Amino acid sequence: MSKGCITVTKYFLFLFNLLFFIFGALIMGFGLWILFDKESFIAVLQESSDTVKVASYILIGVGSLTMAMGFFGCIGAIYEIRCLLGLYFTCLLLILIAQVTAAVLIYVQRDPLKHEMSVIIRGLIVNYTGQNKTTEHAWDFVQRTMKCCGWTGPGNWSENILIKNGTQKLYSCSCRNDTMPGTDMKEFGLCEHLSEQPPVFEMGCITSVEKWLLDNCGIILGICIGVAVVELLGMILSMCLCKSVVQEDYTKVPKY
């Protein structure tokens, strides 16, 4: 490989590693957001299941590893250090294998995951009081912003202990459909309705979540493919540079 090609490869690899460093910071930030977020659908799952907490720790760990890998890759590329380039290639290969394995597991286990999520949300609705400022208010936020009610539909709220055992006609305030006549709107808690049917959204939140995933499926898939392509290019460039470093080292050996 000529000097010009080596230089181009070296600086391209440096650029890729810089992107990986930024990408690692984003992954770690996303993991921290999942861990500390208190006002979204994630908070509902996090308080009810250890799976989400474990996933957040994994994301933080992967993000930290990716940042470290990007840093060492930058050093290895600029100074042409073979051991760092080899370590960089190995880490990239392991991360790529882990990503493919995770994607396959999520696809294979999608029905059990969906069932677990359904159990978590139904349990939250049954025991809802409006006093829990983490999970319950997070679920209110989901219903209010997604304009949905219950998990499969507003009928889920008939299983709520306070609604079932109370003498008043109550419904979830965050389910309130502002296009229908009724009492003043509240962001959380249980509200009383005077008519036969409560003025709530008819669509369940599972439909809204699935619709959001379908609408953004192309973006999610594109990001995953883009990351995989960048990783493959980084592996190819690191091997090319590592090979050229070996060749350069042998050419510098004195001949007798």
PDB file of C-alpha atoms in Angstrom:
ATOM      1  CA  MET A   1       0.000   0.000   0.000  1.00  0.00           C
ATOM      2  CA  SER A   2       1.409   3.396  -1.003  1.00  0.00           C
ATOM      3  CA  LYS A   3       2.090   6.212   1.445  1.00  0.00           C
ATOM      4  CA  GLY A   4      -0.879   8.210   0.107  1.00  0.00           C
ATOM      5  CA  CYS A   5      -3.293   5.293   0.570  1.00  0.00           C
ATOM      6  CA  ILE A   6      -1.988   4.684   4.097  1.00  0.00           C
ATOM      7  CA  THR A   7      -2.494   8.345   4.997  1.00  0.00           C
ATOM      8  CA  VAL A   8      -6.030   8.381   3.559  1.00  0.00           C
ATOM      9  CA  THR A   9      -6.895   5.108   5.355  1.00  0.00           C
ATOM     10  CA  LYS A  10      -5.444   6.429   8.599  1.00  0.00           C
ATOM     11  CA  TYR A  11      -7.499   9.621   8.597  1.00  0.00           C
ATOM     12  CA  PHE A  12     -10.667   7.868   7.432  1.00  0.00           C
ATOM     13  CA  LEU A  13     -10.254   5.440  10.317  1.00  0.00           C
ATOM     14  CA  PHE A  14      -9.726   8.380  12.661  1.00  0.00           C
ATOM     15  CA  LEU A  15     -13.004   9.888  11.408  1.00  0.00           C
ATOM     16  CA  PHE A  16     -14.843   6.589  11.914  1.00  0.00           C
ATOM     17  CA  ASN A  17     -13.518   6.333  15.449  1.00  0.00           C
ATOM     18  CA  LEU A  18     -14.602   9.874  16.186  1.00  0.00           C
ATOM     19  CA  LEU A  19     -18.097   8.944  14.995  1.00  0.00           C
ATOM     20  CA  PHE A  20     -17.998   5.866  17.231  1.00  0.00           C
ATOM     21  CA  PHE A  21     -17.010   7.986  20.200  1.00  0.00           C
ATOM     22  CA  ILE A  22     -20.022  10.261  19.575  1.00  0.00           C
ATOM     23  CA  PHE A  23     -22.263   7.233  18.941  1.00  0.00           C
ATOM     24  CA  GLY A  24     -21.099   5.680  22.233  1.00  0.00           C
ATOM     25  CA  ALA A  25     -21.911   8.904  24.075  1.00  0.00           C
ATOM     26  CA  LEU A  26     -25.426   8.836  22.579  1.00  0.00           C
ATOM     27  CA  ILE A  27     -25.960   5.204  23.618  1.00  0.00           C
ATOM     28  CA  MET A  28     -24.762   5.919  27.144  1.00  0.00           C
ATOM     29  CA  GLY A  29     -26.992   9.017  27.287  1.00  0.00           C
ATOM     30  CA  PHE A  30     -29.977   6.952  26.137  1.00  0.00           C
ATOM     31  CA  GLY A  31     -29.255   4.379  28.855  1.00  0.00           C
ATOM     32  CA  LEU A  32     -29.049   7.124  31.487  1.00  0.00           C
ATOM     33  CA  TRP A  33     -32.314   8.619  30.193  1.00  0.00           C
ATOM     34  CA  ILE A  34     -34.068   5.243  30.573  1.00  0.00           C
ATOM     35  CA  LEU A  35     -32.631   4.858  34.086  1.00  0.00           C
ATOM     36  CA  PHE A  36     -33.611   8.324  35.362  1.00  0.00           C
ATOM     37  CA  ASP A  37     -36.647   9.224  33.226  1.00  0.00           C
ATOM     38  CA  LYS A  38     -39.831   9.703  35.266  1.00  0.00           C
ATOM     39  CA  GLU A  39     -42.317  11.120  32.757  1.00  0.00           C
ATOM     40  CA  SER A  40     -42.732   8.652  29.899  1.00  0.00           C
ATOM     41  CA  PHE A  41     -43.861   5.137  29.021  1.00  0.00           C
ATOM     42  CA  ILE A  42     -40.360   3.875  29.900  1.00  0.00           C
ATOM     43  CA  ALA A  43     -40.847   4.960  33.522  1.00  0.00           C
ATOM     44  CA  VAL A  44     -43.978   2.813  33.779  1.00  0.00           C
ATOM     45  CA  LEU A  45     -42.102  -0.302  32.659  1.00  0.00           C
ATOM     46  CA  GLN A  46     -39.007   0.542  34.704  1.00  0.00           C
ATOM     47  CA  GLU A  47     -40.850   0.720  38.027  1.00  0.00           C
ATOM     48  CA  SER A  48     -42.708  -2.523  37.337  1.00  0.00           C
ATOM     49  CA  SER A  49     -40.025  -4.708  35.746  1.00  0.00           C
ATOM     50  CA  ASP A  50     -36.317  -5.301  36.307  1.00  0.00           C
ATOM     51  CA  THR A  51     -35.880  -6.052  32.590  1.00  0.00           C
ATOM     52  CA  VAL A  52     -35.894  -2.364  31.646  1.00  0.00           C
ATOM     53  CA  LYS A  53     -33.411  -1.507  34.400  1.00  0.00           C
ATOM     54  CA  VAL A  54     -31.080  -4.277  33.234  1.00  0.00           C
ATOM     55  CA  ALA A  55     -31.428  -3.027  29.655  1.00  0.00           C
ATOM     56  CA  SER A  56     -30.501   0.511  30.760  1.00  0.00           C
ATOM     57  CA  TYR A  57     -27.368  -0.769  32.524  1.00  0.00           C
ATOM     58  CA  ILE A  58     -26.435  -2.755  29.410  1.00  0.00           C
ATOM     59  CA  LEU A  59     -26.848   0.359  27.244  1.00  0.00           C
ATOM     60  CA  ILE A  60     -24.684   2.403  29.622  1.00  0.00           C
ATOM     61  CA  GLY A  61     -22.036  -0.337  29.549  1.00  0.00           C
ATOM     62  CA  VAL A  62     -22.123  -0.670  25.752  1.00  0.00           C
ATOM     63  CA  GLY A  63     -21.982   3.117  25.360  1.00  0.00           C
ATOM     64  CA  SER A  64     -18.985   3.376  27.680  1.00  0.00           C
ATOM     65  CA  LEU A  65     -17.225   0.526  25.834  1.00  0.00           C
ATOM     66  CA  THR A  66     -17.944   2.164  22.466  1.00  0.00           C
ATOM     67  CA  MET A  67     -16.556   5.497  23.682  1.00  0.00           C
ATOM     68  CA  ALA A  68     -13.398   3.792  24.980  1.00  0.00           C
ATOM     69  CA  MET A  69     -13.096   1.841  21.732  1.00  0.00           C
ATOM     70  CA  GLY A  70     -13.429   5.034  19.697  1.00  0.00           C
ATOM     71  CA  PHE A  71     -10.757   6.732  21.797  1.00  0.00           C
ATOM     72  CA  PHE A  72      -8.263   3.879  21.489  1.00  0.00           C
ATOM     73  CA  GLY A  73      -9.109   3.510  17.793  1.00  0.00           C
ATOM     74  CA  CYS A  74      -8.269   7.185  17.220  1.00  0.00           C
ATOM     75  CA  ILE A  75      -4.926   6.773  19.004  1.00  0.00           C
ATOM     76  CA  GLY A  76      -4.171   3.550  17.116  1.00  0.00           C
ATOM     77  CA  ALA A  77      -5.007   5.128  13.751  1.00  0.00           C
ATOM     78  CA  ILE A  78      -2.995   8.336  14.214  1.00  0.00           C
ATOM     79  CA  TYR A  79       0.094   6.676  15.712  1.00  0.00           C
ATOM     80  CA  GLU A  80      -0.282   3.387  13.754  1.00  0.00           C
ATOM     81  CA  ILE A  81      -0.131   1.173  16.853  1.00  0.00           C
ATOM     82  CA  ARG A  82      -0.847  -2.409  15.779  1.00  0.00           C
ATOM     83  CA  CYS A  83      -2.063  -3.727  19.150  1.00  0.00           C
ATOM     84  CA  LEU A  84      -4.656  -0.932  19.448  1.00  0.00           C
ATOM     85  CA  LEU A  85      -5.800  -1.493  15.861  1.00  0.00           C
ATOM     86  CA  GLY A  86      -6.173  -5.219  16.553  1.00  0.00           C
ATOM     87  CA  LEU A  87      -8.048  -4.500  19.795  1.00  0.00           C
ATOM     88  CA  TYR A  88     -10.280  -2.073  17.922  1.00  0.00           C
ATOM     89  CA  PHE A  89     -11.085  -4.718  15.271  1.00  0.00           C
ATOM     90  CA  THR A  90     -11.852  -7.339  17.938  1.00  0.00           C
ATOM     91  CA  CYS A  91     -14.141  -4.990  19.876  1.00  0.00           C
ATOM     92  CA  LEU A  92     -15.992  -4.029  16.693  1.00  0.00           C
ATOM     93  CA  LEU A  93     -16.482  -7.680  15.794  1.00  0.00           C
ATOM     94  CA  LEU A  94     -17.818  -8.504  19.279  1.00  0.00           C
ATOM     95  CA  ILE A  95     -20.191  -5.509  19.245  1.00  0.00           C
ATOM     96  CA  LEU A  96     -21.490  -6.461  15.781  1.00  0.00           C
ATOM     97  CA  ILE A  97     -22.091 -10.068  16.926  1.00  0.00           C
ATOM     98  CA  ALA A  98     -23.826  -8.785  20.091  1.00  0.00           C
ATOM     99  CA  GLN A  99     -26.089  -6.479  18.048  1.00  0.00           C
ATOM    100  CA  VAL A 100     -27.119  -9.261  15.671  1.00  0.00           C
ATOM    101  CA  THR A 101     -27.733 -11.631  18.616  1.00  0.00           C
ATOM    102  CA  ALA A 102     -29.833  -9.009  20.439  1.00  0.00           C
ATOM    103  CA  ALA A 103     -31.903  -8.318  17.304  1.00  0.00           C
ATOM    104  CA  VAL A 104     -32.564 -12.048  16.800  1.00  0.00           C
ATOM    105  CA  LEU A 105     -33.502 -12.539  20.488  1.00  0.00           C
ATOM    106  CA  ILE A 106     -35.898  -9.571  20.435  1.00  0.00           C
ATOM    107  CA  TYR A 107     -37.532 -10.891  17.254  1.00  0.00           C
ATOM    108  CA  VAL A 108     -37.829 -14.452  18.594  1.00  0.00           C
ATOM    109  CA  GLN A 109     -39.041 -13.318  22.049  1.00  0.00           C
ATOM    110  CA  ARG A 110     -41.376 -10.572  20.795  1.00  0.00           C
ATOM    111  CA  ASP A 111     -44.561 -12.391  21.919  1.00  0.00           C
ATOM    112  CA  PRO A 112     -43.328 -13.070  25.508  1.00  0.00           C
ATOM    113  CA  LEU A 113     -42.112  -9.447  25.718  1.00  0.00           C
ATOM    114  CA  LYS A 114     -45.486  -8.188  24.522  1.00  0.00           C
ATOM    115  CA  HIS A 115     -47.230 -10.401  27.106  1.00  0.00           C
ATOM    116  CA  GLU A 116     -44.958  -9.162  29.915  1.00  0.00           C
ATOM    117  CA  MET A 117     -45.661  -5.558  28.951  1.00  0.00           C
ATOM    118  CA  SER A 118     -49.398  -6.269  28.920  1.00  0.00           C
ATOM    119  CA  VAL A 119     -49.231  -7.810  32.420  1.00  0.00           C
ATOM    120  CA  ILE A 120     -47.280  -4.793  33.749  1.00  0.00           C
ATOM    121  CA  ILE A 121     -49.721  -2.216  32.348  1.00  0.00           C
ATOM    122  CA  ARG A 122     -52.839  -4.123  33.411  1.00  0.00           C
ATOM    123  CA  GLY A 123     -51.451  -4.448  36.949  1.00  0.00           C
ATOM    124  CA  LEU A 124     -50.776  -0.713  37.014  1.00  0.00           C
ATOM    125  CA  ILE A 125     -54.331   0.084  35.885  1.00  0.00           C
ATOM    126  CA  VAL A 126     -55.889  -2.266  38.469  1.00  0.00           C
ATOM    127  CA  ASN A 127     -53.957  -0.683  41.366  1.00  0.00           C
ATOM    128  CA  TYR A 128     -54.047   2.919  40.077  1.00  0.00           C
ATOM    129  CA  THR A 129     -54.814   5.549  42.731  1.00  0.00           C
ATOM    130  CA  GLY A 130     -53.391   8.723  41.158  1.00  0.00           C
ATOM    131  CA  GLN A 131     -51.056   9.236  44.136  1.00  0.00           C
ATOM    132  CA  ASN A 132     -47.914   7.571  42.731  1.00  0.00           C
ATOM    133  CA  LYS A 133     -45.921  10.390  41.125  1.00  0.00           C
ATOM    134  CA  THR A 134     -43.651   8.101  39.096  1.00  0.00           C
ATOM    135  CA  THR A 135     -45.311   5.194  37.314  1.00  0.00           C
ATOM    136  CA  GLU A 136     -48.932   6.364  37.528  1.00  0.00           C
ATOM    137  CA  HIS A 137     -48.221   9.905  36.385  1.00  0.00           C
ATOM    138  CA  ALA A 138     -45.993   8.525  33.627  1.00  0.00           C
ATOM    139  CA  TRP A 139     -48.884   6.351  32.436  1.00  0.00           C
ATOM    140  CA  ASP A 140     -51.188   9.389  32.576  1.00  0.00           C
ATOM    141  CA  PHE A 141     -48.668  11.207  30.373  1.00  0.00           C
ATOM    142  CA  VAL A 142     -48.737   8.322  27.862  1.00  0.00           C
ATOM    143  CA  GLN A 143     -52.551   8.253  27.675  1.00  0.00           C
ATOM    144  CA  ARG A 144     -52.771  12.026  27.410  1.00  0.00           C
ATOM    145  CA  THR A 145     -50.117  12.483  24.696  1.00  0.00           C
ATOM    146  CA  MET A 146     -51.011   9.382  22.644  1.00  0.00           C
ATOM    147  CA  LYS A 147     -54.739  10.093  22.984  1.00  0.00           C
ATOM    148  CA  CYS A 148     -55.531   6.556  24.112  1.00  0.00           C
ATOM    149  CA  CYS A 149     -57.192   4.859  27.079  1.00  0.00           C
ATOM    150  CA  GLY A 150     -56.230   1.651  28.837  1.00  0.00           C
ATOM    151  CA  TRP A 151     -53.965  -0.957  27.294  1.00  0.00           C
ATOM    152  CA  THR A 152     -56.361  -2.711  24.922  1.00  0.00           C
ATOM    153  CA  GLY A 153     -59.173  -0.175  25.422  1.00  0.00           C
ATOM    154  CA  PRO A 154     -61.078   1.914  28.017  1.00  0.00           C
ATOM    155  CA  GLY A 155     -62.713  -1.284  29.323  1.00  0.00           C
ATOM    156  CA  ASN A 156     -59.453  -2.096  31.149  1.00  0.00           C
ATOM    157  CA  TRP A 157     -60.259   0.665  33.647  1.00  0.00           C
ATOM    158  CA  SER A 158     -63.375  -1.205  34.824  1.00  0.00           C
ATOM    159  CA  GLU A 159     -60.914  -3.589  36.575  1.00  0.00           C
ATOM    160  CA  ASN A 160     -59.510  -0.745  38.697  1.00  0.00           C
ATOM    161  CA  ILE A 161     -60.109  -1.375  42.417  1.00  0.00           C
ATOM    162  CA  LEU A 162     -61.349   2.163  43.199  1.00  0.00           C
ATOM    163  CA  ILE A 163     -63.661   2.306  40.162  1.00  0.00           C
ATOM    164  CA  LYS A 164     -64.989  -1.219  40.735  1.00  0.00           C
ATOM    165  CA  ASN A 165     -65.698  -0.761  44.456  1.00  0.00           C
ATOM    166  CA  GLY A 166     -66.704   2.923  44.413  1.00  0.00           C
ATOM    167  CA  THR A 167     -70.239   4.304  44.367  1.00  0.00           C
ATOM    168  CA  GLN A 168     -69.367   7.158  41.979  1.00  0.00           C
ATOM    169  CA  LYS A 169     -69.009   6.808  38.224  1.00  0.00           C
ATOM    170  CA  LEU A 170     -65.257   7.295  37.793  1.00  0.00           C
ATOM    171  CA  TYR A 171     -62.854   7.189  34.871  1.00  0.00           C
ATOM    172  CA  SER A 172     -59.184   7.969  34.299  1.00  0.00           C
ATOM    173  CA  CYS A 173     -58.776  11.761  33.935  1.00  0.00           C
ATOM    174  CA  SER A 174     -55.904  11.365  31.455  1.00  0.00           C
ATOM    175  CA  CYS A 175     -58.260   9.429  29.144  1.00  0.00           C
ATOM    176  CA  ARG A 176     -60.467  12.509  28.787  1.00  0.00           C
ATOM    177  CA  ASN A 177     -61.426  13.228  25.165  1.00  0.00           C
ATOM    178  CA  ASP A 178     -61.650  17.026  24.905  1.00  0.00           C
ATOM    179  CA  THR A 179     -63.934  16.774  21.853  1.00  0.00           C
ATOM    180  CA  MET A 180     -66.696  15.290  24.016  1.00  0.00           C
ATOM    181  CA  PRO A 181     -68.797  17.150  26.616  1.00  0.00           C
ATOM    182  CA  GLY A 182     -68.003  16.497  30.263  1.00  0.00           C
ATOM    183  CA  THR A 183     -66.354  17.806  33.394  1.00  0.00           C
ATOM    184  CA  ASP A 184     -63.204  19.942  33.508  1.00  0.00           C
ATOM    185  CA  MET A 185     -60.065  18.241  32.249  1.00  0.00           C
ATOM    186  CA  LYS A 186     -57.393  17.078  34.711  1.00  0.00           C
ATOM    187  CA  GLU A 187     -53.962  15.660  33.970  1.00  0.00           C
ATOM    188  CA  PHE A 188     -54.037  12.742  36.408  1.00  0.00           C
ATOM    189  CA  GLY A 189     -56.196  10.941  38.962  1.00  0.00           C
ATOM    190  CA  LEU A 190     -59.775   9.692  38.662  1.00  0.00           C
ATOM    191  CA  CYS A 191     -62.619  11.944  37.538  1.00  0.00           C
ATOM    192  CA  GLU A 192     -66.374  11.598  37.897  1.00  0.00           C
ATOM    193  CA  HIS A 193     -68.676  11.494  34.870  1.00  0.00           C
ATOM    194  CA  LEU A 194     -72.395  12.269  34.943  1.00  0.00           C
ATOM    195  CA  SER A 195     -73.417  10.697  31.632  1.00  0.00           C
ATOM    196  CA  GLU A 196     -73.858   6.960  30.995  1.00  0.00           C
ATOM    197  CA  GLN A 197     -70.635   6.682  28.980  1.00  0.00           C
ATOM    198  CA  PRO A 198     -67.403   8.390  30.139  1.00  0.00           C
ATOM    199  CA  PRO A 199     -65.961  11.015  27.720  1.00  0.00           C
ATOM    200  CA  VAL A 200     -62.791   9.070  26.966  1.00  0.00           C
ATOM    201  CA  PHE A 201     -60.695   7.969  23.985  1.00  0.00           C
ATOM    202  CA  GLU A 202     -61.868   4.689  22.467  1.00  0.00           C
ATOM    203  CA  MET A 203     -58.468   3.478  21.225  1.00  0.00           C
ATOM    204  CA  GLY A 204     -56.238   1.393  23.498  1.00  0.00           C
ATOM    205  CA  CYS A 205     -52.628   2.428  24.017  1.00  0.00           C
ATOM    206  CA  ILE A 206     -51.286  -0.837  22.593  1.00  0.00           C
ATOM    207  CA  THR A 207     -52.678   0.264  19.225  1.00  0.00           C
ATOM    208  CA  SER A 208     -50.992   3.668  19.551  1.00  0.00           C
ATOM    209  CA  VAL A 209     -47.649   2.091  20.504  1.00  0.00           C
ATOM    210  CA  GLU A 210     -47.809  -0.387  17.601  1.00  0.00           C
ATOM    211  CA  LYS A 211     -48.764   2.421  15.219  1.00  0.00           C
ATOM    212  CA  TRP A 212     -45.793   4.501  16.396  1.00  0.00           C
ATOM    213  CA  LEU A 213     -43.444   1.536  15.879  1.00  0.00           C
ATOM    214  CA  LEU A 214     -44.827   0.908  12.389  1.00  0.00           C
ATOM    215  CA  ASP A 215     -44.589   4.597  11.449  1.00  0.00           C
ATOM    216  CA  ASN A 216     -40.973   4.758  12.626  1.00  0.00           C
ATOM    217  CA  CYS A 217     -39.940   1.243  11.605  1.00  0.00           C
ATOM    218  CA  GLY A 218     -38.112   2.517   8.512  1.00  0.00           C
ATOM    219  CA  ILE A 219     -36.130   5.061  10.544  1.00  0.00           C
ATOM    220  CA  ILE A 220     -35.202   2.484  13.222  1.00  0.00           C
ATOM    221  CA  LEU A 221     -34.180  -0.094  10.593  1.00  0.00           C
ATOM    222  CA  GLY A 222     -32.198   2.514   8.662  1.00  0.00           C
ATOM    223  CA  ILE A 223     -30.276   3.544  11.782  1.00  0.00           C
ATOM    224  CA  CYS A 224     -29.469  -0.095  12.613  1.00  0.00           C
ATOM    225  CA  ILE A 225     -28.258  -0.838   9.070  1.00  0.00           C
ATOM    226  CA  GLY A 226     -26.247   2.405   9.008  1.00  0.00           C
ATOM    227  CA  VAL A 227     -24.518   1.525  12.278  1.00  0.00           C
ATOM    228  CA  ALA A 228     -23.725  -1.994  10.998  1.00  0.00           C
ATOM    229  CA  VAL A 229     -22.269  -0.604   7.735  1.00  0.00           C
ATOM    230  CA  VAL A 230     -20.091   1.878   9.653  1.00  0.00           C
ATOM    231  CA  GLU A 231     -18.862  -0.938  11.887  1.00  0.00           C
ATOM    232  CA  LEU A 232     -17.983  -3.125   8.891  1.00  0.00           C
ATOM    233  CA  LEU A 233     -16.135  -0.240   7.218  1.00  0.00           C
ATOM    234  CA  GLY A 234     -14.253   0.427  10.449  1.00  0.00           C
ATOM    235  CA  MET A 235     -13.210  -3.241  10.624  1.00  0.00           C
ATOM    236  CA  ILE A 236     -12.004  -3.217   6.997  1.00  0.00           C
ATOM    237  CA  LEU A 237     -10.055   0.029   7.420  1.00  0.00           C
ATOM    238  CA  SER A 238      -8.450  -1.129  10.683  1.00  0.00           C
ATOM    239  CA  MET A 239      -7.267  -4.379   9.062  1.00  0.00           C
ATOM    240  CA  CYS A 240      -5.934  -2.537   5.999  1.00  0.00           C
ATOM    241  CA  LEU A 241      -4.006  -0.086   8.185  1.00  0.00           C
ATOM    242  CA  CYS A 242      -2.767  -2.871  10.482  1.00  0.00           C
ATOM    243  CA  LYS A 243      -1.524  -4.825   7.459  1.00  0.00           C
ATOM    244  CA  SER A 244       0.236  -1.766   6.044  1.00  0.00           C
ATOM    245  CA  VAL A 245       1.908  -1.126   9.404  1.00  0.00           C
ATOM    246  CA  VAL A 246       3.290  -4.681   9.346  1.00  0.00           C
ATOM    247  CA  GLN A 247       4.572  -4.196   5.817  1.00  0.00           C
ATOM    248  CA  GLU A 248       6.128  -0.858   6.715  1.00  0.00           C
ATOM    249  CA  ASP A 249       7.844  -2.394   9.740  1.00  0.00           C
ATOM    250  CA  TYR A 250       9.444  -5.101   7.600  1.00  0.00           C
ATOM    251  CA  THR A 251      10.684  -2.623   4.987  1.00  0.00           C
ATOM    252  CA  LYS A 252      12.499  -0.720   7.715  1.00  0.00           C
ATOM    253  CA  VAL A 253      14.525  -3.800   8.754  1.00  0.00           C
ATOM    254  CA  PRO A 254      18.190  -3.339   7.592  1.00  0.00           C
ATOM    255  CA  LYS A 255      19.388  -5.728   4.937  1.00  0.00           C
ATOM    256  CA  TYR A 256      22.898  -7.193   4.946  1.00  0.00           C
TER     257      TYR A 256
END
